[in-house]
């Protein structure tokens, strides 16, 4: 099964991708990781992507989809894959269709903006070991200190309130229209991002049955 995960930043796409990955045994393909791997491997599209990045330009949709086609041709993706972070716009979705990449289901994790703001602004990260916390849902034992290594935990720039508002605005403007695109194709399924990760996972797996 070939799946796209949609949802605002902080909706929990990465977490749900892990759940689907375990359940179905199909890889999660994130755009950033895919681009880095292609550049490192020096593939044809990887070299084109590197040239664009070195020039400080955005990597074009054609290059990203070319890299994606190479990635989904690999053995581990033969039974399906999960796309996280692509497509981000309707033109990217149209280009994906035009290049013959078959998508079976598009799952939107629907979380209200207010909840997103609360989730993201409360996130804390240890820059040394990468452990993550949340001031409301998963606080560290000592405030401001990592349980695992004792280093300070901080709010990432991405999670600062002004940045969160900007990321949400971008999402609603460019990515949310994808819902209509895939709804018209009969592929969109919306799942409410519920109070706990486990409840959301149960809802996500139910629509994949």
CSV table of N, CA, C and O in Angstrom, one decimal, residues 41-168:
chain,number,residue,atom,x,y,z
A,41,UNK,N,24.9,9.5,-2.4
A,41,UNK,CA,25.2,8.4,-3.3
A,41,UNK,C,25.6,8.9,-4.7
A,41,UNK,O,26.1,8.1,-5.5
A,42,UNK,N,25.5,10.2,-4.9
A,42,UNK,CA,25.9,10.8,-6.2
A,42,UNK,C,25.1,10.3,-7.4
A,42,UNK,O,25.6,10.2,-8.5
A,43,UNK,N,23.8,10.0,-7.2
A,43,UNK,CA,23.0,9.6,-8.3
A,43,UNK,C,22.8,10.8,-9.3
A,43,UNK,O,23.1,11.9,-8.9
A,44,UNK,N,22.2,10.5,-10.4
A,44,UNK,CA,22.0,11.5,-11.4
A,44,UNK,C,21.2,12.7,-10.8
A,44,UNK,O,21.5,13.9,-10.9
A,45,UNK,N,20.0,12.3,-10.2
A,45,UNK,CA,19.2,13.4,-9.6
A,45,UNK,C,19.8,13.9,-8.3
A,45,UNK,O,19.6,15.1,-8.0
A,46,UNK,N,20.6,13.1,-7.6
A,46,UNK,CA,21.3,13.6,-6.5
A,46,UNK,C,22.3,14.7,-6.8
A,46,UNK,O,22.4,15.7,-6.1
A,47,UNK,N,23.0,14.5,-7.9
A,47,UNK,CA,23.9,15.6,-8.4
A,47,UNK,C,23.2,16.9,-8.8
A,47,UNK,O,23.7,18.0,-8.5
A,48,UNK,N,22.0,16.7,-9.4
A,48,UNK,CA,21.3,17.9,-9.8
A,48,UNK,C,20.8,18.6,-8.5
A,48,UNK,O,20.8,19.8,-8.4
A,49,UNK,N,20.3,17.8,-7.5
A,49,UNK,CA,19.9,18.4,-6.3
A,49,UNK,C,21.0,19.1,-5.6
A,49,UNK,O,20.8,20.3,-5.1
A,50,UNK,N,22.2,18.5,-5.6
A,50,UNK,CA,23.4,19.1,-4.9
A,50,UNK,C,23.7,20.5,-5.6
A,50,UNK,O,24.0,21.5,-4.9
A,51,UNK,N,23.7,20.5,-6.9
A,51,UNK,CA,24.0,21.7,-7.7
A,51,UNK,C,23.0,22.8,-7.3
A,51,UNK,O,23.4,24.0,-7.0
A,52,UNK,N,21.7,22.5,-7.1
A,52,UNK,CA,20.7,23.5,-6.7
A,52,UNK,C,21.0,24.0,-5.3
A,52,UNK,O,20.9,25.2,-5.0
A,53,UNK,N,21.2,23.0,-4.4
A,53,UNK,CA,21.4,23.4,-3.0
A,53,UNK,C,22.7,24.2,-2.8
A,53,UNK,O,22.7,25.2,-2.1
A,54,UNK,N,23.8,23.9,-3.6
A,54,UNK,CA,25.0,24.6,-3.5
A,54,UNK,C,24.8,26.1,-4.0
A,54,UNK,O,25.5,27.0,-3.6
A,55,UNK,N,23.9,26.2,-4.9
A,55,UNK,CA,23.6,27.6,-5.5
A,55,UNK,C,22.6,28.3,-4.6
A,55,UNK,O,22.3,29.5,-4.9
A,56,UNK,N,22.2,27.7,-3.5
A,56,UNK,CA,21.2,28.3,-2.6
A,56,UNK,C,19.8,28.4,-3.2
A,56,UNK,O,19.0,29.2,-2.7
A,57,UNK,N,19.5,27.5,-4.2
A,57,UNK,CA,18.2,27.5,-4.8
A,57,UNK,C,17.4,26.4,-4.2
A,57,UNK,O,17.9,25.4,-3.6
A,58,UNK,N,16.1,26.4,-4.4
A,58,UNK,CA,15.2,25.3,-4.0
A,58,UNK,C,15.4,24.2,-5.0
A,58,UNK,O,15.6,24.4,-6.2
A,59,UNK,N,15.3,23.0,-4.5
A,59,UNK,CA,15.4,21.8,-5.4
A,59,UNK,C,14.0,21.7,-6.1
A,59,UNK,O,13.0,21.7,-5.5
A,60,UNK,N,14.1,21.6,-7.4
A,60,UNK,CA,12.8,21.6,-8.2
A,60,UNK,C,12.0,20.4,-8.0
A,60,UNK,O,12.5,19.3,-7.6
A,61,UNK,N,10.7,20.5,-8.2
A,61,UNK,CA,9.8,19.4,-8.1
A,61,UNK,C,10.2,18.2,-8.9
A,61,UNK,O,10.1,17.0,-8.5
A,62,UNK,N,10.7,18.5,-10.2
A,62,UNK,CA,11.1,17.4,-11.1
A,62,UNK,C,12.2,16.6,-10.5
A,62,UNK,O,12.2,15.3,-10.6
A,63,UNK,N,13.2,17.3,-9.8
A,63,UNK,CA,14.3,16.6,-9.3
A,63,UNK,C,13.9,15.8,-8.0
A,63,UNK,O,14.2,14.6,-7.9
A,64,UNK,N,13.0,16.4,-7.2
A,64,UNK,CA,12.6,15.6,-6.0
A,64,UNK,C,11.8,14.4,-6.4
A,64,UNK,O,12.0,13.3,-5.9
A,65,UNK,N,10.9,14.5,-7.4
A,65,UNK,CA,10.1,13.3,-7.9
A,65,UNK,C,11.0,12.3,-8.6
A,65,UNK,O,10.8,11.1,-8.4
A,66,UNK,N,12.1,12.8,-9.3
A,66,UNK,CA,13.0,11.8,-9.9
A,66,UNK,C,13.7,11.0,-8.8
A,66,UNK,O,13.9,9.8,-8.9
A,67,UNK,N,14.1,11.7,-7.7
A,67,UNK,CA,14.8,11.0,-6.6
A,67,UNK,C,13.8,10.1,-5.9
A,67,UNK,O,14.1,8.9,-5.6
A,68,UNK,N,12.5,10.5,-5.8
A,68,UNK,CA,11.5,9.7,-5.2
A,68,UNK,C,11.3,8.4,-6.0
A,68,UNK,O,11.2,7.3,-5.4
A,69,UNK,N,11.2,8.6,-7.3
A,69,UNK,CA,11.0,7.4,-8.2
A,69,UNK,C,12.2,6.4,-8.0
A,69,UNK,O,12.0,5.2,-8.0
A,70,UNK,N,13.4,6.9,-7.9
A,70,UNK,CA,14.6,6.0,-7.7
A,70,UNK,C,14.4,5.3,-6.3
A,70,UNK,O,14.7,4.1,-6.2
A,71,UNK,N,14.0,6.1,-5.3
A,71,UNK,CA,13.8,5.5,-4.0
A,71,UNK,C,12.8,4.4,-3.9
A,71,UNK,O,13.0,3.4,-3.2
A,72,UNK,N,11.6,4.6,-4.5
A,72,UNK,CA,10.6,3.6,-4.4
A,72,UNK,C,10.8,2.4,-5.3
A,72,UNK,O,10.1,1.4,-5.2
A,73,UNK,N,11.8,2.5,-6.1
A,73,UNK,CA,12.2,1.3,-6.9
A,73,UNK,C,13.1,0.4,-6.1
A,73,UNK,O,13.3,-0.7,-6.6
A,74,UNK,N,13.5,0.8,-5.0
A,74,UNK,CA,14.4,0.0,-4.2
A,74,UNK,C,13.6,-1.2,-3.5
A,74,UNK,O,12.4,-1.1,-3.4
A,75,UNK,N,14.3,-2.3,-3.3
A,75,UNK,CA,13.6,-3.5,-2.8
A,75,UNK,C,12.7,-3.3,-1.6
A,75,UNK,O,11.6,-3.9,-1.6
A,76,UNK,N,13.1,-2.5,-0.6
A,76,UNK,CA,12.3,-2.4,0.6
A,76,UNK,C,11.0,-1.7,0.4
A,76,UNK,O,10.1,-1.8,1.2
A,77,UNK,N,10.8,-1.1,-0.8
A,77,UNK,CA,9.6,-0.3,-1.0
A,77,UNK,C,8.6,-1.1,-2.0
A,77,UNK,O,7.6,-0.5,-2.4
A,78,UNK,N,9.0,-2.3,-2.3
A,78,UNK,CA,8.2,-3.0,-3.3
A,78,UNK,C,6.8,-3.4,-2.8
A,78,UNK,O,5.8,-3.5,-3.6
A,79,UNK,N,6.6,-3.5,-1.5
A,79,UNK,CA,5.2,-3.7,-1.0
A,79,UNK,C,4.5,-2.5,-0.6
A,79,UNK,O,3.4,-2.5,0.0
A,80,UNK,N,5.1,-1.3,-0.8
A,80,UNK,CA,4.5,0.0,-0.5
A,80,UNK,C,5.4,0.9,0.3
A,80,UNK,O,6.6,0.5,0.6
A,81,UNK,N,5.0,2.1,0.6
A,81,UNK,CA,5.8,3.1,1.2
A,81,UNK,C,4.9,4.1,1.9
A,81,UNK,O,3.7,4.2,1.6
A,82,UNK,N,5.4,4.9,2.8
A,82,UNK,CA,4.7,6.0,3.4
A,82,UNK,C,5.5,7.3,3.1
A,82,UNK,O,6.7,7.4,3.3
A,83,UNK,N,4.8,8.3,2.5
A,83,UNK,CA,5.4,9.5,2.2
A,83,UNK,C,5.1,10.5,3.3
A,83,UNK,O,3.9,10.8,3.6
A,84,UNK,N,6.1,11.1,3.9
A,84,UNK,CA,6.0,12.1,4.9
A,84,UNK,C,6.7,13.4,4.5
A,84,UNK,O,7.9,13.4,4.4
A,85,UNK,N,6.0,14.5,4.2
A,85,UNK,CA,6.6,15.7,3.8
A,85,UNK,C,6.6,16.0,2.3
A,85,UNK,O,7.2,17.0,1.8
A,86,UNK,N,6.0,15.1,1.6
A,86,UNK,CA,5.9,15.3,0.1
A,86,UNK,C,4.6,14.5,-0.3
A,86,UNK,O,4.4,13.4,0.1
A,87,UNK,N,3.8,15.0,-1.2
A,87,UNK,CA,3.8,16.4,-1.8
A,87,UNK,C,3.4,17.4,-0.7
A,87,UNK,O,2.7,17.1,0.2
A,88,UNK,N,3.9,18.7,-0.9
A,88,UNK,CA,3.5,19.8,-0.1
A,88,UNK,C,2.5,20.7,-0.8
A,88,UNK,O,1.9,21.6,-0.1
A,89,UNK,N,2.4,20.6,-2.1
A,89,UNK,CA,1.6,21.5,-2.9
A,89,UNK,C,0.8,20.7,-3.9
A,89,UNK,O,1.2,19.6,-4.3
A,90,UNK,N,-0.3,21.3,-4.4
A,90,UNK,CA,-1.1,20.7,-5.5
A,90,UNK,C,-0.2,20.4,-6.7
A,90,UNK,O,-0.2,19.3,-7.3
A,91,UNK,N,0.6,21.4,-7.2
A,91,UNK,CA,1.5,21.1,-8.4
A,91,UNK,C,2.4,19.9,-8.1
A,91,UNK,O,2.6,19.1,-9.1
A,92,UNK,N,2.9,19.7,-6.9
A,92,UNK,CA,3.7,18.6,-6.6
A,92,UNK,C,2.9,17.3,-6.7
A,92,UNK,O,3.4,16.3,-7.3
A,93,UNK,N,1.7,17.3,-6.3
A,93,UNK,CA,0.8,16.1,-6.3
A,93,UNK,C,0.5,15.8,-7.8
A,93,UNK,O,0.5,14.7,-8.2
A,94,UNK,N,0.2,16.9,-8.6
A,94,UNK,CA,0.0,16.7,-10.0
A,94,UNK,C,1.2,16.1,-10.7
A,94,UNK,O,1.1,15.2,-11.6
A,95,UNK,N,2.4,16.6,-10.4
A,95,UNK,CA,3.6,16.1,-11.0
A,95,UNK,C,3.8,14.6,-10.6
A,95,UNK,O,4.3,13.8,-11.4
A,96,UNK,N,3.5,14.3,-9.3
A,96,UNK,CA,3.6,12.9,-8.9
A,96,UNK,C,2.7,12.0,-9.7
A,96,UNK,O,3.1,10.9,-10.1
A,97,UNK,N,1.5,12.4,-9.9
A,97,UNK,CA,0.5,11.6,-10.8
A,97,UNK,C,1.1,11.5,-12.2
A,97,UNK,O,1.0,10.4,-12.8
A,98,UNK,N,1.6,12.6,-12.7
A,98,UNK,CA,2.0,12.7,-14.1
A,98,UNK,C,3.2,11.7,-14.3
A,98,UNK,O,3.4,11.1,-15.4
A,99,UNK,N,4.0,11.5,-13.3
A,99,UNK,CA,5.2,10.6,-13.4
A,99,UNK,C,4.8,9.1,-13.1
A,99,UNK,O,5.6,8.3,-13.0
A,100,UNK,N,3.5,8.9,-12.9
A,100,UNK,CA,3.0,7.5,-12.7
A,100,UNK,C,3.3,6.9,-11.3
A,100,UNK,O,3.3,5.7,-11.2
A,101,UNK,N,3.5,7.8,-10.3
A,101,UNK,CA,3.6,7.2,-8.9
A,101,UNK,C,2.2,7.0,-8.4
A,101,UNK,O,1.4,7.9,-8.2
A,102,UNK,N,1.9,5.7,-8.2
A,102,UNK,CA,0.5,5.3,-7.7
A,102,UNK,C,0.4,5.5,-6.2
A,102,UNK,O,1.2,5.0,-5.4
A,103,UNK,N,-0.6,6.3,-5.8
A,103,UNK,CA,-0.9,6.5,-4.4
A,103,UNK,C,-2.3,5.8,-4.1
A,103,UNK,O,-3.2,6.0,-4.8
A,104,UNK,N,-2.3,5.0,-3.0
A,104,UNK,CA,-3.5,4.3,-2.7
A,104,UNK,C,-4.4,5.1,-1.7
A,104,UNK,O,-5.6,5.2,-1.8
A,105,UNK,N,-3.8,5.6,-0.6
A,105,UNK,CA,-4.5,6.3,0.4
A,105,UNK,C,-3.8,7.5,0.9
A,105,UNK,O,-2.5,7.5,1.1
A,106,UNK,N,-4.5,8.5,1.2
A,106,UNK,CA,-3.9,9.8,1.8
A,106,UNK,C,-4.6,10.0,3.1
A,106,UNK,O,-5.8,10.2,3.2
A,107,UNK,N,-3.8,9.9,4.2
A,107,UNK,CA,-4.4,10.0,5.5
A,107,UNK,C,-4.0,11.4,6.1
A,107,UNK,O,-2.8,11.7,6.2
A,108,UNK,N,-5.1,12.1,6.4
A,108,UNK,CA,-4.8,13.4,7.1
A,108,UNK,C,-5.0,13.3,8.6
A,108,UNK,O,-6.0,12.7,9.0
A,109,UNK,N,-4.0,13.7,9.3
A,109,UNK,CA,-4.2,13.7,10.8
A,109,UNK,C,-4.6,15.1,11.2
A,109,UNK,O,-3.9,16.1,11.0
A,110,UNK,N,-5.9,15.2,11.5
A,110,UNK,CA,-6.5,16.5,11.7
A,110,UNK,C,-6.4,16.9,13.2
A,110,UNK,O,-7.1,16.3,14.1
A,111,UNK,N,-5.7,18.0,13.4
A,111,UNK,CA,-5.5,18.5,14.8
A,111,UNK,C,-5.7,20.0,14.8
A,111,UNK,O,-5.2,20.7,13.9
A,112,UNK,N,-6.6,20.5,15.7
A,112,UNK,CA,-6.9,22.0,15.7
A,112,UNK,C,-5.6,22.8,15.9
A,112,UNK,O,-4.7,22.4,16.6
A,113,UNK,N,-5.6,24.0,15.3
A,113,UNK,CA,-4.4,24.9,15.5
A,113,UNK,C,-4.1,25.2,16.9
A,113,UNK,O,-2.9,25.2,17.3
A,114,UNK,N,-5.1,25.4,17.7
A,114,UNK,CA,-4.8,25.7,19.2
A,114,UNK,C,-4.1,24.5,19.8
A,114,UNK,O,-3.2,24.8,20.6
A,115,UNK,N,-4.4,23.3,19.5
A,115,UNK,CA,-3.8,22.1,20.1
A,115,UNK,C,-2.3,22.1,19.6
A,115,UNK,O,-1.4,21.8,20.3
A,116,UNK,N,-2.1,22.3,18.3
A,116,UNK,CA,-0.8,22.3,17.7
A,116,UNK,C,0.1,23.3,18.4
A,116,UNK,O,1.2,23.0,18.8
A,117,UNK,N,-0.5,24.6,18.7
A,117,UNK,CA,0.3,25.6,19.3
A,117,UNK,C,0.7,25.1,20.7
A,117,UNK,O,1.9,25.3,21.1
A,118,UNK,N,-0.2,24.5,21.4
A,118,UNK,CA,0.1,24.0,22.8
A,118,UNK,C,1.2,22.9,22.7
A,118,UNK,O,2.1,22.9,23.5
A,119,UNK,N,1.0,22.0,21.8
A,119,UNK,CA,2.0,20.9,21.6
A,119,UNK,C,3.4,21.4,21.4
A,119,UNK,O,4.3,21.0,22.0
A,120,UNK,N,3.5,22.3,20.3
A,120,UNK,CA,4.8,22.7,19.9
A,120,UNK,C,5.5,23.7,20.9
A,120,UNK,O,6.7,23.5,21.1
A,121,UNK,N,4.7,24.6,21.4
A,121,UNK,CA,5.3,25.6,22.3
A,121,UNK,C,5.8,24.9,23.6
A,121,UNK,O,6.6,25.5,24.3
A,122,UNK,N,5.2,23.8,23.9
A,122,UNK,CA,5.6,23.1,25.1
A,122,UNK,C,6.7,22.1,24.9
A,122,UNK,O,7.2,21.5,25.9
A,123,UNK,N,7.1,21.9,23.7
A,123,UNK,CA,8.2,20.9,23.4
A,123,UNK,C,9.6,21.4,23.8
A,123,UNK,O,9.9,22.6,23.7
A,124,UNK,N,10.4,20.5,24.4
A,124,UNK,CA,11.7,20.8,24.8
A,124,UNK,C,12.6,19.7,24.3
A,124,UNK,O,12.3,18.5,24.3
A,125,UNK,N,13.8,20.1,23.9
A,125,UNK,CA,14.8,19.1,23.3
A,125,UNK,C,16.2,19.3,24.0
A,125,UNK,O,16.6,20.4,24.3
A,126,UNK,N,16.8,18.1,24.2
A,126,UNK,CA,18.2,18.2,24.7
A,126,UNK,C,19.1,18.2,23.4
A,126,UNK,O,19.1,17.3,22.6
A,127,UNK,N,19.9,19.3,23.3
A,127,UNK,CA,20.7,19.4,22.1
A,127,UNK,C,21.9,18.4,22.1
A,127,UNK,O,22.4,18.1,21.0
A,128,UNK,N,22.2,17.9,23.3
A,128,UNK,CA,23.3,17.0,23.4
A,128,UNK,C,22.9,15.6,22.9
A,128,UNK,O,23.6,15.0,22.0
A,129,UNK,N,21.9,15.0,23.5
A,129,UNK,CA,21.5,13.6,23.2
A,129,UNK,C,20.3,13.4,22.4
A,129,UNK,O,19.9,12.3,22.0
A,130,UNK,N,19.5,14.5,22.2
A,130,UNK,CA,18.3,14.4,21.3
A,130,UNK,C,17.1,14.0,22.0
A,130,UNK,O,16.0,13.9,21.4
A,131,UNK,N,17.1,13.8,23.3
A,131,UNK,CA,15.9,13.4,24.0
A,131,UNK,C,14.9,14.5,24.0
A,131,UNK,O,15.2,15.7,24.0
A,132,UNK,N,13.6,14.1,23.9
A,132,UNK,CA,12.5,15.2,23.8
A,132,UNK,C,11.6,15.1,25.0
A,132,UNK,O,11.3,14.0,25.5
A,133,UNK,N,11.1,16.2,25.3
A,133,UNK,CA,10.2,16.4,26.5
A,133,UNK,C,9.0,17.3,26.1
A,133,UNK,O,9.1,18.0,25.1
A,134,UNK,N,8.0,17.4,27.0
A,134,UNK,CA,7.0,18.4,26.9
A,134,UNK,C,6.6,18.9,28.3
A,134,UNK,O,6.4,18.0,29.2
A,135,UNK,N,6.5,20.2,28.4
A,135,UNK,CA,6.2,20.7,29.7
A,135,UNK,C,4.9,20.2,30.3
A,135,UNK,O,4.8,20.1,31.6
A,136,UNK,N,3.9,19.9,29.5
A,136,UNK,CA,2.6,19.4,30.0
A,136,UNK,C,2.5,17.9,30.0
A,136,UNK,O,2.1,17.3,31.0
A,137,UNK,N,3.0,17.3,28.9
A,137,UNK,CA,2.7,15.9,28.7
A,137,UNK,C,3.8,14.9,29.0
A,137,UNK,O,3.6,13.8,29.3
A,138,UNK,N,5.1,15.4,29.0
A,138,UNK,CA,6.2,14.6,29.3
A,138,UNK,C,7.3,15.4,29.9
A,138,UNK,O,8.4,15.6,29.3
A,139,UNK,N,7.1,16.0,31.1
A,139,UNK,CA,8.1,16.9,31.7
A,139,UNK,C,9.3,16.1,32.1
A,139,UNK,O,9.3,14.9,32.4
A,140,UNK,N,10.5,16.8,32.1
A,140,UNK,CA,11.7,16.1,32.7
A,140,UNK,C,11.6,16.1,34.2
A,140,UNK,O,10.8,16.9,34.8
A,141,UNK,N,12.3,15.2,34.9
A,141,UNK,CA,12.2,15.1,36.3
A,141,UNK,C,12.6,16.4,37.0
A,141,UNK,O,12.0,16.9,38.0
A,142,UNK,N,13.7,17.0,36.5
A,142,UNK,CA,14.1,18.3,37.0
A,142,UNK,C,13.9,19.4,35.9
A,142,UNK,O,14.3,19.2,34.8
A,143,UNK,N,13.1,20.4,36.2
A,143,UNK,CA,12.8,21.4,35.2
A,143,UNK,C,14.0,21.9,34.5
A,143,UNK,O,15.0,22.4,35.1
A,144,UNK,N,14.0,21.9,33.1
A,144,UNK,CA,15.1,22.4,32.3
A,144,UNK,C,16.3,21.6,32.2
A,144,UNK,O,17.3,22.0,31.6
A,145,UNK,N,16.3,20.3,32.8
A,145,UNK,CA,17.4,19.4,32.7
A,145,UNK,C,17.0,18.1,32.1
A,145,UNK,O,16.0,17.5,32.5
A,146,UNK,N,17.9,17.6,31.2
A,146,UNK,CA,17.6,16.3,30.6
A,146,UNK,C,17.8,15.1,31.5
A,146,UNK,O,18.8,15.0,32.2
A,147,UNK,N,16.8,14.3,31.6
A,147,UNK,CA,16.8,13.1,32.4
A,147,UNK,C,18.0,12.2,32.0
A,147,UNK,O,18.6,11.5,32.8
A,148,UNK,N,18.2,12.1,30.7
A,148,UNK,CA,19.2,11.1,30.2
A,148,UNK,C,20.6,11.5,30.4
A,148,UNK,O,21.4,10.6,30.8
A,149,UNK,N,21.0,12.8,30.1
A,149,UNK,CA,22.4,13.1,30.2
A,149,UNK,C,22.7,14.3,31.1
A,149,UNK,O,23.9,14.7,31.3
A,150,UNK,N,21.7,15.0,31.6
A,150,UNK,CA,21.9,16.1,32.6
A,150,UNK,C,22.2,17.4,31.9
A,150,UNK,O,22.4,18.4,32.6
A,151,UNK,N,22.2,17.5,30.6
A,151,UNK,CA,22.4,18.8,29.9
A,151,UNK,C,21.1,19.6,29.9
A,151,UNK,O,20.0,19.0,30.2
A,152,UNK,N,21.2,20.9,29.6
A,152,UNK,CA,20.0,21.7,29.6
A,152,UNK,C,19.1,21.3,28.5
A,152,UNK,O,19.6,20.8,27.4
A,153,UNK,N,17.8,21.4,28.7
A,153,UNK,CA,16.8,21.2,27.6
A,153,UNK,C,16.2,22.5,27.1
A,153,UNK,O,16.0,23.4,28.0
A,154,UNK,N,16.0,22.7,25.8
A,154,UNK,CA,15.7,24.0,25.3
A,154,UNK,C,14.5,23.9,24.3
A,154,UNK,O,14.1,22.8,23.9
A,155,UNK,N,13.9,25.1,24.0
A,155,UNK,CA,12.9,25.2,23.0
A,155,UNK,C,13.6,25.4,21.7
A,155,UNK,O,14.4,26.3,21.6
A,156,UNK,N,13.2,24.5,20.7
A,156,UNK,CA,13.8,24.7,19.4
A,156,UNK,C,13.3,26.0,18.7
A,156,UNK,O,12.1,26.3,19.0
A,157,UNK,N,14.1,26.6,17.8
A,157,UNK,CA,13.6,27.8,17.1
A,157,UNK,C,12.3,27.5,16.4
A,157,UNK,O,11.4,28.3,16.3
A,158,UNK,N,12.2,26.3,15.8
A,158,UNK,CA,11.0,25.8,15.1
A,158,UNK,C,9.7,25.9,15.9
A,158,UNK,O,8.6,25.9,15.4
A,159,UNK,N,9.9,25.7,17.3
A,159,UNK,CA,8.8,25.6,18.2
A,159,UNK,C,8.5,26.9,18.9
A,159,UNK,O,7.5,26.9,19.8
A,160,UNK,N,9.2,27.9,18.6
A,160,UNK,CA,8.9,29.2,19.3
A,160,UNK,C,7.6,29.7,18.8
A,160,UNK,O,7.2,29.5,17.6
A,161,UNK,N,6.7,30.4,19.6
A,161,UNK,CA,5.4,30.7,19.2
A,161,UNK,C,5.3,31.4,17.9
A,161,UNK,O,4.4,31.1,17.1
A,162,UNK,N,6.1,32.4,17.6
A,162,UNK,CA,6.1,33.2,16.4
A,162,UNK,C,6.3,32.3,15.2
A,162,UNK,O,5.7,32.4,14.1
A,163,UNK,N,7.3,31.3,15.3
A,163,UNK,CA,7.6,30.4,14.2
A,163,UNK,C,6.5,29.4,14.0
A,163,UNK,O,6.2,29.1,12.9
A,164,UNK,N,5.9,29.0,15.1
A,164,UNK,CA,4.7,28.0,15.0
A,164,UNK,C,3.6,28.7,14.2
A,164,UNK,O,3.0,28.0,13.3
A,165,UNK,N,3.3,29.9,14.5
A,165,UNK,CA,2.2,30.6,13.8
A,165,UNK,C,2.5,30.7,12.3
A,165,UNK,O,1.7,30.5,11.4
A,166,UNK,N,3.8,31.0,12.0
A,166,UNK,CA,4.3,31.1,10.6
A,166,UNK,C,4.2,29.8,9.9
A,166,UNK,O,3.7,29.7,8.7
A,167,UNK,N,4.6,28.7,10.5
A,167,UNK,CA,4.5,27.4,9.9
A,167,UNK,C,3.1,27.0,9.7
A,167,UNK,O,2.8,26.3,8.6
A,168,UNK,N,2.2,27.3,10.6
A,168,UNK,CA,0.8,26.9,10.4
A,168,UNK,C,0.2,27.7,9.3
A,168,UNK,O,-0.6,27.1,8.5
